[in-house]
mmCIF file of C-alpha atoms in Angstrom:
data_model
loop_
_atom_site.group_PDB
_atom_site.id
_atom_site.type_symbol
_atom_site.label_atom_id
_atom_site.label_comp_id
_atom_site.label_asym_id
_atom_site.label_seq_id
_atom_site.Cartn_x
_atom_site.Cartn_y
_atom_site.Cartn_z
ATOM 1 C CA MET A 2 40.154 31.135 18.593
ATOM 2 C CA ALA A 3 39.889 27.814 20.104
ATOM 3 C CA GLU A 4 36.528 27.026 18.651
ATOM 4 C CA GLU A 5 37.221 27.998 15.102
ATOM 5 C CA LEU A 6 40.090 25.482 15.467
ATOM 6 C CA GLN A 7 37.934 23.057 16.754
ATOM 7 C CA VAL A 8 35.029 23.839 13.850
ATOM 8 C CA ASN A 9 37.817 23.667 11.480
ATOM 9 C CA GLU A 10 39.075 20.304 12.523
ATOM 10 C CA GLN A 11 35.442 18.954 12.486
ATOM 11 C CA THR A 12 35.047 20.268 9.004
ATOM 12 C CA GLU A 13 38.277 18.775 7.808
ATOM 13 C CA ASP A 14 36.949 15.430 9.489
ATOM 14 C CA VAL A 15 33.803 15.765 7.524
ATOM 15 C CA ASN A 16 35.156 16.633 4.437
ATOM 16 C CA GLN A 17 37.506 13.587 4.719
ATOM 17 C CA ASP A 18 34.491 11.297 5.168
ATOM 18 C CA VAL A 19 32.614 12.574 2.370
ATOM 19 C CA ASP A 20 35.831 11.961 0.377
ATOM 20 C CA GLN A 21 36.154 8.070 1.079
ATOM 21 C CA GLU A 22 32.803 7.776 0.557
ATOM 22 C CA GLN A 23 32.933 9.132 -2.973
ATOM 23 C CA GLU A 24 35.677 6.810 -3.760
ATOM 24 C CA GLY A 25 33.285 4.143 -4.162
ATOM 25 C CA ILE A 26 30.660 5.959 -5.804
ATOM 26 C CA LYS A 27 31.293 5.875 -9.928
ATOM 27 C CA THR A 28 30.747 9.334 -11.551
ATOM 28 C CA PHE A 29 30.024 9.825 -15.304
ATOM 29 C CA ASN A 30 30.302 12.462 -17.509
ATOM 30 C CA GLN A 31 27.880 13.845 -19.876
ATOM 31 C CA ASP A 32 29.284 12.047 -23.036
ATOM 32 C CA GLU A 33 29.126 8.510 -21.274
ATOM 33 C CA VAL A 34 25.732 9.149 -19.884
ATOM 34 C CA ASN A 35 24.928 10.219 -23.617
ATOM 35 C CA LYS A 36 26.071 7.205 -24.977
ATOM 36 C CA MET A 37 24.703 4.915 -22.580
ATOM 37 C CA ILE A 38 20.999 6.321 -22.949
ATOM 38 C CA ALA A 39 21.941 5.978 -27.099
ATOM 39 C CA GLU A 40 22.843 2.185 -26.821
ATOM 40 C CA ARG A 41 19.754 2.074 -24.522
ATOM 41 C CA VAL A 42 17.400 3.575 -27.015
ATOM 42 C CA ALA A 43 19.100 1.439 -30.279
ATOM 43 C CA ARG A 44 18.211 -1.530 -28.382
ATOM 44 C CA GLU A 45 14.877 -0.760 -27.362
ATOM 45 C CA LYS A 46 14.331 0.374 -30.727
ATOM 46 C CA LYS A 47 15.570 -3.293 -32.141
ATOM 47 C CA ASN A 48 13.262 -5.122 -29.891
ATOM 48 C CA HIS A 49 10.265 -3.139 -30.707
ATOM 49 C CA GLU A 50 11.219 -3.755 -34.395
ATOM 50 C CA LYS A 51 11.314 -7.479 -33.889
ATOM 51 C CA GLU A 52 7.796 -7.256 -32.141
ATOM 52 C CA ILE A 53 6.441 -5.399 -34.785
ATOM 53 C CA GLU A 54 8.041 -7.967 -37.725
ATOM 54 C CA GLN A 55 6.526 -10.804 -35.950
ATOM 55 C CA ALA A 56 2.954 -9.536 -35.287
ATOM 56 C CA ILE A 57 3.374 -8.592 -39.049
ATOM 57 C CA GLU A 58 4.403 -12.231 -39.773
ATOM 58 C CA ASP A 59 1.252 -13.455 -37.468
ATOM 59 C CA THR A 60 -1.043 -11.641 -39.291
ATOM 60 C CA LYS A 61 0.299 -12.728 -43.068
ATOM 61 C CA LYS A 62 -0.225 -16.068 -41.710
ATOM 62 C CA GLU A 63 -3.587 -15.903 -40.247
ATOM 63 C CA ALA A 64 -4.706 -14.341 -43.375
ATOM 64 C CA LYS A 65 -3.097 -16.724 -45.634
ATOM 65 C CA ARG A 66 -4.949 -19.421 -43.102
ATOM 66 C CA LEU A 67 -8.251 -17.755 -43.565
ATOM 67 C CA SER A 68 -8.070 -17.083 -47.357
ATOM 68 C CA GLU A 69 -7.495 -21.168 -47.558
ATOM 69 C CA LEU A 70 -10.707 -21.829 -45.907
ATOM 70 C CA SER A 71 -14.388 -21.809 -47.468
ATOM 71 C CA LYS A 72 -16.643 -19.103 -46.985
ATOM 72 C CA GLU A 73 -18.761 -21.093 -44.236
ATOM 73 C CA GLU A 74 -15.542 -21.803 -42.243
ATOM 74 C CA ARG A 75 -14.488 -17.979 -42.306
ATOM 75 C CA ASP A 76 -17.706 -16.694 -40.746
ATOM 76 C CA SER A 77 -17.658 -19.694 -38.113
ATOM 77 C CA GLU A 78 -14.009 -18.776 -37.267
ATOM 78 C CA GLU A 79 -15.331 -15.123 -36.944
ATOM 79 C CA HIS A 80 -18.473 -16.075 -35.287
ATOM 80 C CA ASP A 81 -16.446 -18.055 -32.761
ATOM 81 C CA LYS A 82 -13.891 -15.073 -32.242
ATOM 82 C CA LEU A 83 -16.781 -12.388 -31.892
ATOM 83 C CA LYS A 84 -18.507 -14.858 -28.914
ATOM 84 C CA GLN A 85 -14.888 -15.170 -27.470
ATOM 85 C CA GLU A 86 -14.817 -11.183 -27.592
ATOM 86 C CA LEU A 87 -18.122 -11.126 -26.346
ATOM 87 C CA ALA A 88 -17.511 -13.490 -23.334
ATOM 88 C CA GLU A 89 -14.175 -11.392 -22.144
ATOM 89 C CA SER A 90 -16.296 -8.300 -22.430
ATOM 90 C CA LYS A 91 -18.941 -9.587 -20.090
ATOM 91 C CA ALA A 92 -16.270 -11.044 -17.774
ATOM 92 C CA ARG A 93 -14.377 -7.606 -17.511
ATOM 93 C CA LEU A 94 -18.175 -5.683 -16.663
ATOM 94 C CA ALA A 95 -18.751 -8.559 -13.946
ATOM 95 C CA ARG A 96 -15.503 -8.187 -12.534
ATOM 96 C CA MET A 97 -15.791 -4.348 -12.433
ATOM 97 C CA GLU A 98 -19.005 -4.785 -10.726
ATOM 98 C CA LEU A 99 -18.212 -7.091 -8.427
ATOM 99 C CA GLU A 100 -15.371 -4.580 -7.472
ATOM 100 C CA SER A 101 -18.123 -2.098 -7.096
ATOM 101 C CA ASP A 102 -20.190 -4.124 -5.064
ATOM 102 C CA THR A 103 -17.161 -5.228 -2.808
ATOM 103 C CA ILE A 104 -16.308 -1.701 -2.409
ATOM 104 C CA GLU A 105 -19.999 -0.770 -1.002
ATOM 105 C CA ASN A 106 -19.773 -3.521 0.987
ATOM 106 C CA LEU A 107 -16.481 -2.747 2.665
ATOM 107 C CA LYS A 108 -17.903 0.970 3.164
ATOM 108 C CA GLU A 109 -21.097 -0.451 4.791
ATOM 109 C CA GLU A 110 -18.842 -2.603 7.219
ATOM 110 C CA ASP A 111 -16.829 0.427 7.986
ATOM 111 C CA LEU A 112 -13.757 -1.459 6.598
ATOM 112 C CA PRO A 113 -10.882 -0.010 4.498
ATOM 113 C CA ILE A 114 -11.053 -0.459 0.949
ATOM 114 C CA GLU A 115 -7.794 -0.994 0.512
ATOM 115 C CA PHE A 116 -8.478 -4.712 1.395
ATOM 116 C CA LYS A 117 -10.689 -4.893 -1.428
ATOM 117 C CA THR A 118 -8.413 -6.872 -3.827
ATOM 118 C CA PHE A 119 -7.728 -9.695 -0.908
ATOM 119 C CA LEU A 120 -11.320 -10.058 -0.194
ATOM 120 C CA ILE A 121 -12.568 -10.397 -3.388
ATOM 121 C CA ALA A 122 -14.066 -13.636 -4.731
ATOM 122 C CA GLU A 123 -15.284 -15.491 -7.711
ATOM 123 C CA ASN A 124 -18.666 -13.753 -7.235
ATOM 124 C CA ALA A 125 -20.458 -12.039 -4.405
ATOM 125 C CA GLU A 126 -21.867 -14.158 -2.189
ATOM 126 C CA SER A 127 -18.141 -15.219 -1.751
ATOM 127 C CA THR A 128 -17.137 -11.966 -1.842
ATOM 128 C CA LEU A 129 -19.433 -11.097 1.102
ATOM 129 C CA GLU A 130 -18.714 -14.068 3.008
ATOM 130 C CA ASN A 131 -15.010 -13.253 3.076
ATOM 131 C CA ILE A 132 -15.787 -9.752 4.080
ATOM 132 C CA ASN A 133 -17.712 -11.087 7.257
ATOM 133 C CA LEU A 134 -14.791 -13.823 8.144
ATOM 134 C CA PHE A 135 -12.319 -10.831 7.772
ATOM 135 C CA LYS A 136 -14.275 -7.980 9.882
ATOM 136 C CA PRO A 137 -14.322 -9.791 13.450
ATOM 137 C CA ILE A 138 -10.256 -10.533 12.689
ATOM 138 C CA PHE A 139 -9.410 -7.046 11.366
ATOM 139 C CA LEU A 140 -11.277 -5.391 14.296
ATOM 140 C CA ASP A 141 -9.843 -7.749 16.986
ATOM 141 C CA ALA A 142 -6.105 -6.831 15.741
ATOM 142 C CA VAL A 143 -6.991 -2.946 15.406
ATOM 143 C CA GLN A 144 -8.334 -3.711 18.996
ATOM 144 C CA ALA A 145 -5.131 -5.271 20.325
ATOM 145 C CA GLU A 146 -2.989 -2.567 18.936
ATOM 146 C CA VAL A 147 -4.661 0.059 20.488
ATOM 147 C CA GLU A 148 -4.364 -1.792 23.816
ATOM 148 C CA LYS A 149 -0.847 -2.366 23.018
ATOM 149 C CA ARG A 150 -0.109 1.464 22.336
ATOM 150 C CA LEU A 151 -2.082 3.114 25.255
ATOM 151 C CA LYS A 152 -0.614 0.024 27.638
ATOM 152 C CA GLY A 153 1.688 1.543 30.250
ATOM 153 C CA ARG A 154 2.270 2.166 33.959
ATOM 154 C CA THR A 155 -0.342 3.954 36.089
ATOM 155 C CA PRO A 156 0.681 7.368 37.061
ATOM 156 C CA LYS A 157 1.739 7.905 40.708
ATOM 157 C CA GLY A 158 -0.404 10.157 42.592
ATOM 158 C CA SER A 159 0.197 11.728 45.989
ATOM 159 C CA ASN A 160 0.861 9.667 48.891
ATOM 160 C CA THR A 161 -2.972 10.588 50.138
ATOM 161 C CA VAL A 162 -4.778 7.519 50.843
ATOM 162 C CA THR A 163 -8.355 7.990 50.424
ATOM 163 C CA ALA A 164 -11.169 6.646 52.512
ATOM 164 C CA LYS A 165 -14.963 6.553 52.976
ATOM 165 C CA VAL A 166 -15.665 8.442 55.760
ATOM 166 C CA ASP A 167 -19.367 8.964 57.459
ATOM 167 C CA LYS A 168 -20.278 12.745 56.894
ATOM 168 C CA LYS A 169 -21.597 13.178 60.428
ATOM 169 C CA GLU A 170 -18.448 11.999 62.071
ATOM 170 C CA SER A 171 -16.216 13.888 59.784
ATOM 171 C CA GLN A 172 -18.187 17.081 60.475
ATOM 172 C CA SER A 173 -17.769 16.588 64.211
ATOM 173 C CA ASP A 174 -14.311 16.060 64.047
ATOM 174 C CA ILE A 175 -13.357 18.721 61.895
ATOM 175 C CA ALA A 176 -15.638 21.029 64.452
ATOM 176 C CA ASP A 177 -13.662 19.449 67.283
ATOM 177 C CA TYR A 178 -10.306 20.345 65.722
ATOM 178 C CA ALA A 179 -11.544 23.830 65.046
ATOM 179 C CA ASN A 180 -11.934 24.211 68.438
ATOM 180 C CA ASN A 181 -8.969 23.162 69.548
ATOM 181 C CA LYS A 182 -6.914 25.157 67.485
ATOM 182 C CA ARG A 183 -9.625 28.097 67.515
ATOM 183 C CA VAL A 184 -8.960 27.765 63.612
ATOM 184 C CA ILE A 185 -12.698 28.926 63.200
#
């Protein structure tokens, strides 16, 4: 019976603590949540419509500007635009190849590939140099952490002391002891 009273008192204390914590927390009913969501959706829709209108306006301005140019100028601009797109595509491809090479180099060096973004450079040579500079630092840090975790006190053994003993002397000592004590 006394245990039940003690458990009931503890339960009441916990309930009071929960009530005090909930006083600082704002709760919402479904209507309030729906209203907040509707307001957020309306805001985002308005922003999206503005972005679309801006894109349409920019496209119209570009079309008007191009219509005012001569055929040679339009062809020249289109050629320049295609050259720029080609250069961007080549840069993306080179970056992907560099990332792939970096991953291969990290695997060959037994380093985690998660460091790829930190070690990748403008070209393969610089990236390989970064990897070669990083590897000893990383391995030293890993070794230091391993030693730190394994560091501790040496276990205390028994109080016996071991010493080097000549086998012939120890055998004769044991035989003498056995004769004296008539053990054997």
